[in-house]
mmCIF file of C-alpha atoms in Angstrom:
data_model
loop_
_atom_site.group_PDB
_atom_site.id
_atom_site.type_symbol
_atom_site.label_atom_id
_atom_site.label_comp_id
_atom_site.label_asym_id
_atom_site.label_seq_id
_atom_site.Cartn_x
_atom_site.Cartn_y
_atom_site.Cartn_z
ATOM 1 C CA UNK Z 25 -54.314 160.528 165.284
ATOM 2 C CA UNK Z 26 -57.005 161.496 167.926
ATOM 3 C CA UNK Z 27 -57.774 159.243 170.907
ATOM 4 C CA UNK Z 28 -60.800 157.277 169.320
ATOM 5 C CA UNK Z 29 -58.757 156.246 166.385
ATOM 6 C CA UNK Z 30 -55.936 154.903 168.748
ATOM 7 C CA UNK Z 31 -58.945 152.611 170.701
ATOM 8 C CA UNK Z 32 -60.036 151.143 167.136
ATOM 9 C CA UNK Z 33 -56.058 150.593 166.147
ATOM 10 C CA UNK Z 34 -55.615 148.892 169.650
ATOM 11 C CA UNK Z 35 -58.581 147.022 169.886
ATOM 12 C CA UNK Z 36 -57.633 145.777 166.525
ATOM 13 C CA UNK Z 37 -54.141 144.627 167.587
ATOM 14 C CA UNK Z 38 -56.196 142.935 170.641
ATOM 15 C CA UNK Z 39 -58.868 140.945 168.366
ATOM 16 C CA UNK Z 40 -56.236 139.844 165.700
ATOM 17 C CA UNK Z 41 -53.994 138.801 168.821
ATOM 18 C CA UNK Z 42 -57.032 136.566 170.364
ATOM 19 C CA UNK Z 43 -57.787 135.068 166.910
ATOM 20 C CA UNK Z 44 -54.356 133.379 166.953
ATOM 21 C CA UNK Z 45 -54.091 132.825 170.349
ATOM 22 C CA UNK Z 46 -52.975 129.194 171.521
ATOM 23 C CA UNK Z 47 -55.030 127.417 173.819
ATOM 24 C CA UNK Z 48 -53.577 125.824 176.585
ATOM 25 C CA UNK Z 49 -53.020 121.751 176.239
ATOM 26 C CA UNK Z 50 -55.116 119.445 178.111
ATOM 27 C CA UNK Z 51 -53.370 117.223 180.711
ATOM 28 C CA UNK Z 52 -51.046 114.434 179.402
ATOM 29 C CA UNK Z 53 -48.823 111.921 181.796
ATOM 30 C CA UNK Z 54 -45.656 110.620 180.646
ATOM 31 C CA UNK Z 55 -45.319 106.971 180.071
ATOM 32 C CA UNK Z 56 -43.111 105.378 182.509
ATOM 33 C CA UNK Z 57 -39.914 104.678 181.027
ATOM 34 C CA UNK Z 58 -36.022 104.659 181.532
ATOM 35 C CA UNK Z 59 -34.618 107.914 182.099
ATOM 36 C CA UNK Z 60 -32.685 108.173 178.550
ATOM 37 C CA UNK Z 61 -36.570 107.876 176.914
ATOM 38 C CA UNK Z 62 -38.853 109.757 178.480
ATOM 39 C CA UNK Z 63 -38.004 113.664 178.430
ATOM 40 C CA UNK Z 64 -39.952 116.424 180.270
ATOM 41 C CA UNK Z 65 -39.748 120.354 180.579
ATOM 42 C CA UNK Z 66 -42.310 121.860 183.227
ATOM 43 C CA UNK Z 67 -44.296 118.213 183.468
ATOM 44 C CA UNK Z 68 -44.914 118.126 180.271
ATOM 45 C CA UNK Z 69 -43.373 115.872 177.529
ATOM 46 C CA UNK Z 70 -40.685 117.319 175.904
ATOM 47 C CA UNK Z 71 -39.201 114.403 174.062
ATOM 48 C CA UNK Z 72 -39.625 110.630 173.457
ATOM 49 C CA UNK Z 73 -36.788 108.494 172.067
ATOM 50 C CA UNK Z 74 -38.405 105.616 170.517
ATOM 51 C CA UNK Z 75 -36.366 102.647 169.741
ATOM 52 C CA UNK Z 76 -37.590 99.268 168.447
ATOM 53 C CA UNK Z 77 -36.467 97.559 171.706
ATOM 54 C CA UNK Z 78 -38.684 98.700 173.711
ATOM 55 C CA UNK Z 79 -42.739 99.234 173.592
ATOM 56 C CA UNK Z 80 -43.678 102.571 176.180
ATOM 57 C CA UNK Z 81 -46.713 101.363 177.886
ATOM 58 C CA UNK Z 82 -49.842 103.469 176.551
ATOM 59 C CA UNK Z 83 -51.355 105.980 179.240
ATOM 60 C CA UNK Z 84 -54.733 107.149 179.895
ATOM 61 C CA UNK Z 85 -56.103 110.699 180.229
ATOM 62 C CA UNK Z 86 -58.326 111.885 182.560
ATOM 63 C CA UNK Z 87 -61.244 111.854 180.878
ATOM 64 C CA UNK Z 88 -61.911 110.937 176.893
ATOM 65 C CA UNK Z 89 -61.226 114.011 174.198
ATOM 66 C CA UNK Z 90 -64.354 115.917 173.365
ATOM 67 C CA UNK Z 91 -65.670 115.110 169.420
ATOM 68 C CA UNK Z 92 -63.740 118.221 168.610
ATOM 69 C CA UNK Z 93 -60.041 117.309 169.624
ATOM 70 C CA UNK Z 94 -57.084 118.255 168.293
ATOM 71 C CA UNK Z 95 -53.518 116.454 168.727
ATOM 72 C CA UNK Z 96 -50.405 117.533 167.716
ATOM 73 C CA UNK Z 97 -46.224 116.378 167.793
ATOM 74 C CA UNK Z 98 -43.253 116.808 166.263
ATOM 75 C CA UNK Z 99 -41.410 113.713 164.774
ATOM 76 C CA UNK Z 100 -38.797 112.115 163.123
ATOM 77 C CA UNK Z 101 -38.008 108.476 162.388
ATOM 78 C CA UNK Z 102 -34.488 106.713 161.286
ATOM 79 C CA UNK Z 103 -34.211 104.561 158.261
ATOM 80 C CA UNK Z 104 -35.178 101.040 158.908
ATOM 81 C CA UNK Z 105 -36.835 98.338 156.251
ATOM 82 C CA UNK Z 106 -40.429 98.530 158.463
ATOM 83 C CA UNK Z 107 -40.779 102.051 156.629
ATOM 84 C CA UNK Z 108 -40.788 100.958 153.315
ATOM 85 C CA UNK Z 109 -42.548 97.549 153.831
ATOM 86 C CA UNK Z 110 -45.880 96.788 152.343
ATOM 87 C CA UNK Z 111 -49.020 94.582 154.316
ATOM 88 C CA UNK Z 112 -49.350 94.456 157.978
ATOM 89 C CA UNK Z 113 -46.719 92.576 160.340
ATOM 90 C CA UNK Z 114 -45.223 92.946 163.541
ATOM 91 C CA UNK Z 115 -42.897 95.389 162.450
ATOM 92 C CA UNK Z 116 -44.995 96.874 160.005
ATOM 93 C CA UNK Z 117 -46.571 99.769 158.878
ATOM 94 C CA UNK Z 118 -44.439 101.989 161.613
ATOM 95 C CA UNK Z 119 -46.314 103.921 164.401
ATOM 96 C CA UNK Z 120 -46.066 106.916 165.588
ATOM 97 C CA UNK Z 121 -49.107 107.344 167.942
ATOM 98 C CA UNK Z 122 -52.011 105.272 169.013
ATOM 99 C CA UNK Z 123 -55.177 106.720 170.355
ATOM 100 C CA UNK Z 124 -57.328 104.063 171.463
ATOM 101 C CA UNK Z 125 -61.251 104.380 173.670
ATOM 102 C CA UNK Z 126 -61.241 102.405 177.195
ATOM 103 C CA UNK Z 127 -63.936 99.657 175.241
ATOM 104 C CA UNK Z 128 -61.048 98.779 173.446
ATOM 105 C CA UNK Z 129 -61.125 99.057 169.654
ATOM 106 C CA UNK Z 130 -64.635 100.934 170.010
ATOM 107 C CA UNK Z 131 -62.883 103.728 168.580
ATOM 108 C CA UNK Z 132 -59.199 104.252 167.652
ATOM 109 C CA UNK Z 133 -56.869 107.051 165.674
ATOM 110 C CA UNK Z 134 -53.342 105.502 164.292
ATOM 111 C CA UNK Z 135 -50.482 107.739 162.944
ATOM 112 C CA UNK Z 136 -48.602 105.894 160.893
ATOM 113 C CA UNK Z 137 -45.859 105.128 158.428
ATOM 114 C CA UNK Z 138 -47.157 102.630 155.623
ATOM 115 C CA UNK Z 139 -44.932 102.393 152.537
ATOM 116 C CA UNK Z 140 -43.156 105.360 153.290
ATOM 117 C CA UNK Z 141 -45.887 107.449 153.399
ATOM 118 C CA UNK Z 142 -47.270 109.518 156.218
ATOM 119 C CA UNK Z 143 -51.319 108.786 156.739
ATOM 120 C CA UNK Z 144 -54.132 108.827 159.708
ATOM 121 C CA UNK Z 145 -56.564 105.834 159.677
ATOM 122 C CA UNK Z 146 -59.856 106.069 161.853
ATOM 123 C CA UNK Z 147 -61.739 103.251 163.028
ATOM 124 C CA UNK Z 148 -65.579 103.405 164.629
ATOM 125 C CA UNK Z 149 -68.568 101.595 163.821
ATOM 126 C CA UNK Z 150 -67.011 98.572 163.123
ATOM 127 C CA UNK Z 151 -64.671 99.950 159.944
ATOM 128 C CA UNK Z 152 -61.477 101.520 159.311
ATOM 129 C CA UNK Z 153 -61.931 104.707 157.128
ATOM 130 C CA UNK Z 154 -58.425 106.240 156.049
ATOM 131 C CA UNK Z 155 -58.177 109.868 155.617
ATOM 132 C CA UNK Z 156 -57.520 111.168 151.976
ATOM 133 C CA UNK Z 157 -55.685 113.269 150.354
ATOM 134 C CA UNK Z 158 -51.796 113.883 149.502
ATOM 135 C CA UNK Z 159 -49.815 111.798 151.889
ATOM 136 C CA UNK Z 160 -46.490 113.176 153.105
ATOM 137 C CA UNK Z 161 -43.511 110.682 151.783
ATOM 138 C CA UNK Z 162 -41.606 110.552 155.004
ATOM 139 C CA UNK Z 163 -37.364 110.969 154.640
ATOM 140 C CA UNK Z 164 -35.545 109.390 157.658
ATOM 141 C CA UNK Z 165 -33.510 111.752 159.442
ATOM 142 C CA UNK Z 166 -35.821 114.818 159.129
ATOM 143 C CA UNK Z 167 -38.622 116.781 161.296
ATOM 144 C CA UNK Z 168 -42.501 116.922 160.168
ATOM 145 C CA UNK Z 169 -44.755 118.862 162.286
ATOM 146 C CA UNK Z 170 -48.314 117.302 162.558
ATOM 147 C CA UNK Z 171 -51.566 118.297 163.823
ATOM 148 C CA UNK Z 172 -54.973 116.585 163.350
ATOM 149 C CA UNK Z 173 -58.113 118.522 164.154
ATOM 150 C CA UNK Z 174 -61.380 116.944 164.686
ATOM 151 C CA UNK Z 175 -64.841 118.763 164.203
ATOM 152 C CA UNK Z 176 -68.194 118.288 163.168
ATOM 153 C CA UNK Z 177 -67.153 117.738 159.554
ATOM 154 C CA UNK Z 178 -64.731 115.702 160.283
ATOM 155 C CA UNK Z 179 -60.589 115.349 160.573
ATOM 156 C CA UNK Z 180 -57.879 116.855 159.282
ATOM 157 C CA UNK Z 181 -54.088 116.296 159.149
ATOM 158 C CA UNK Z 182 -51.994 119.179 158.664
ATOM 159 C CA UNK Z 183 -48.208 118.351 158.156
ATOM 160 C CA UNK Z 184 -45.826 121.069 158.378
ATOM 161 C CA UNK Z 185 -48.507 123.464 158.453
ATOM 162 C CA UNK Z 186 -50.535 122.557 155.130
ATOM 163 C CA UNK Z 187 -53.372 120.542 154.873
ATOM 164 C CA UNK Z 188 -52.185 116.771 153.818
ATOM 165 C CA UNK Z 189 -55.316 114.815 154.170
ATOM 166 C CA UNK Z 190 -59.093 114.758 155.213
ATOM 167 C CA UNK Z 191 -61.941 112.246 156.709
ATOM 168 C CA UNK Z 192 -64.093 110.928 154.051
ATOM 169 C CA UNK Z 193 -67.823 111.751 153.945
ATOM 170 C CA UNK Z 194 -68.791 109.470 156.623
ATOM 171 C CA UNK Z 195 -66.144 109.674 159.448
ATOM 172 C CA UNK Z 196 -66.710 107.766 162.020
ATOM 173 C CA UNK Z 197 -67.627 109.119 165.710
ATOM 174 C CA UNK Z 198 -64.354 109.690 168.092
ATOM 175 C CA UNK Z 199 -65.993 110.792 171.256
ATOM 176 C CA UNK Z 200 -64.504 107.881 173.630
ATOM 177 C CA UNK Z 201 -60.600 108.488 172.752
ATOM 178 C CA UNK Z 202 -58.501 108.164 176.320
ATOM 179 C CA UNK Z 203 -55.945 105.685 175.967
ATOM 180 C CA UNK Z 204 -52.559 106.773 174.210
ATOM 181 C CA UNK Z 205 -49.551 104.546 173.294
ATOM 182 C CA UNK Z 206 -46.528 106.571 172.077
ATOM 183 C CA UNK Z 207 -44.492 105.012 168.558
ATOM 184 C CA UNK Z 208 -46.174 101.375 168.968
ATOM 185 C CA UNK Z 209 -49.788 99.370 168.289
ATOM 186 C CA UNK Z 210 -50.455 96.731 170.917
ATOM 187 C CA UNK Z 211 -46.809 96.431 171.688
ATOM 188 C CA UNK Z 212 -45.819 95.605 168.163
ATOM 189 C CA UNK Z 213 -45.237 97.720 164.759
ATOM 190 C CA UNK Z 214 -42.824 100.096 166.943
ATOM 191 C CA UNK Z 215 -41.533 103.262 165.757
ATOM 192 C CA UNK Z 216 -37.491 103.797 165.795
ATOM 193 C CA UNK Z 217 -36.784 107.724 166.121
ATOM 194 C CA UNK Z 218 -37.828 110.649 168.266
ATOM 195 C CA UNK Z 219 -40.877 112.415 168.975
ATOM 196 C CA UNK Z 220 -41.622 116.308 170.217
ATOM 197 C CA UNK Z 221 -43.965 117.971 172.172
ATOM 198 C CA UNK Z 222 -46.897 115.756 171.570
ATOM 199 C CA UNK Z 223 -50.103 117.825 173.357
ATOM 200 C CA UNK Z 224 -54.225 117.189 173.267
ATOM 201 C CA UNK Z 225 -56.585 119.961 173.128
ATOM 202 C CA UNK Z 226 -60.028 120.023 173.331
ATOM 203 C CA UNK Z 227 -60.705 121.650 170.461
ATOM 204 C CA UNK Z 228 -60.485 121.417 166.726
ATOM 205 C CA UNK Z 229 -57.501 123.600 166.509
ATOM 206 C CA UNK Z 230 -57.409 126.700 163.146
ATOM 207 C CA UNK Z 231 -55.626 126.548 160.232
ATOM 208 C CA UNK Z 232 -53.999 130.176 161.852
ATOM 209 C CA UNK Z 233 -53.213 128.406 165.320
ATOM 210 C CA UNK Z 234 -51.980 125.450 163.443
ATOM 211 C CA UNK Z 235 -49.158 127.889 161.279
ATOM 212 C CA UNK Z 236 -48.488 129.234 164.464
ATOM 213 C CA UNK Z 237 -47.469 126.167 166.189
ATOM 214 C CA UNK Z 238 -45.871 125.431 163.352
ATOM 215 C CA UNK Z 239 -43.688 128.688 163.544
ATOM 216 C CA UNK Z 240 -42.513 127.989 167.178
ATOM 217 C CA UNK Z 241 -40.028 125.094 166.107
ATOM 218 C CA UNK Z 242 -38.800 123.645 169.388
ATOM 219 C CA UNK Z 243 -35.021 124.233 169.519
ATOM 220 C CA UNK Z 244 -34.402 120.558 169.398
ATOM 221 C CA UNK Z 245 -36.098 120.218 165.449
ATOM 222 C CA UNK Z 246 -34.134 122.770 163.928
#
């Protein structure tokens, strides 16, 4: 092999490595909570252990995620009658994550559980738009991977690594998204189980980059 096919071969190793590369999370303070809750490794959040006896208080980032965000966490809940439960109560549908603007209820992103059933609702310009698509039917007791990217055309929930569901045609505008609340909506609706590695970016995050995240399982979800 002579010495300018080696450059091509290595400068393709170097642009297929930079593809897939992972950016680096934005900046994401724990809630304060009792020490068997609240989980970190290096600052960041390594795991959450929700229970239904306690709310975490929400906590604000530094500045609002850009229009193209992308968030991501592992989770699992345990078995409970709130999953299953149709309508809207205090206990019900289950929440995993809350992402809320500072004008509250300007603009908000809820993860949720609703009849079982894994889905992303999106609220702006005064309506609640649920994405579409095939949602995941959630079994107590076992890990799901999840990652929603938000671009110009809109969001998308991967779970596990596939694509689950998308924004309908007219999304509405998340560009004021700062306050988070971890497994709970205004206190209430709380989630009983554990979550992983939740992170921000401030991007809309690949299909590639999402697979890859995917691939590097954190010890404690396998």
């Amino acid at each position: 092999m002579n010495h300018r096919a080696v450059a091509l071969f290595l400068l393709t190793l170097t642009t297929a490595g930079a593809l897939c590369a992972q950016p680096q999370p934005l900046p994401l303070t724990p809630p304060r909570a009792p020490a068997d809750t609240v989980f970190l490794r290096e600052g960041a959040i390594e795991k959450l252990v929700l229970t239904p006896r306690v709310a975490l208080p929400a906590v604000k980032l530094p500045a609002p995620l850009a229009a193209e965000h992308s968030i991501s966490f592992w989770f699992r809940v345990e078995d409970s009658p709130a999953l299953w439960t149709t309508g809207y109560g205090d206990e019900h549908p289950v929440t995993i994550l809350d992402v809320n603007a500072t004008e509250r209820d300007s603009q908000r992103l809820v993860f949720r559980i609703m009849e079982g059933r894994f889905e992303v609702t999106a609220y702006g310009d005064g309506k609640w738009k649920a994405l579409r698509g095939l949602a995941t039917k959630v079994k107590p007791g076992q890990w799901y991977f999840a990652v929603y990217t938000r671009s110009a055309q809109g969001g998308i929930l991967y779970v596990n690594g596939d694509i689950a569901l998308r924004s309908p045609a007219a999304a509405p505008a998340h560009d004021r998204l700062q306050i988070v609340a971890f497994g709970n909506f205004d206190r209430r609706r709380r989630m009983n189980g554990t979550l992983l590695e939740p992170r921000l970016y401030g991007l809309a995050l690949t299909k590639d980059q999402v697979r890859d995240l995917f691939q590097s399982r954190p010890q404690a979800a396998r």
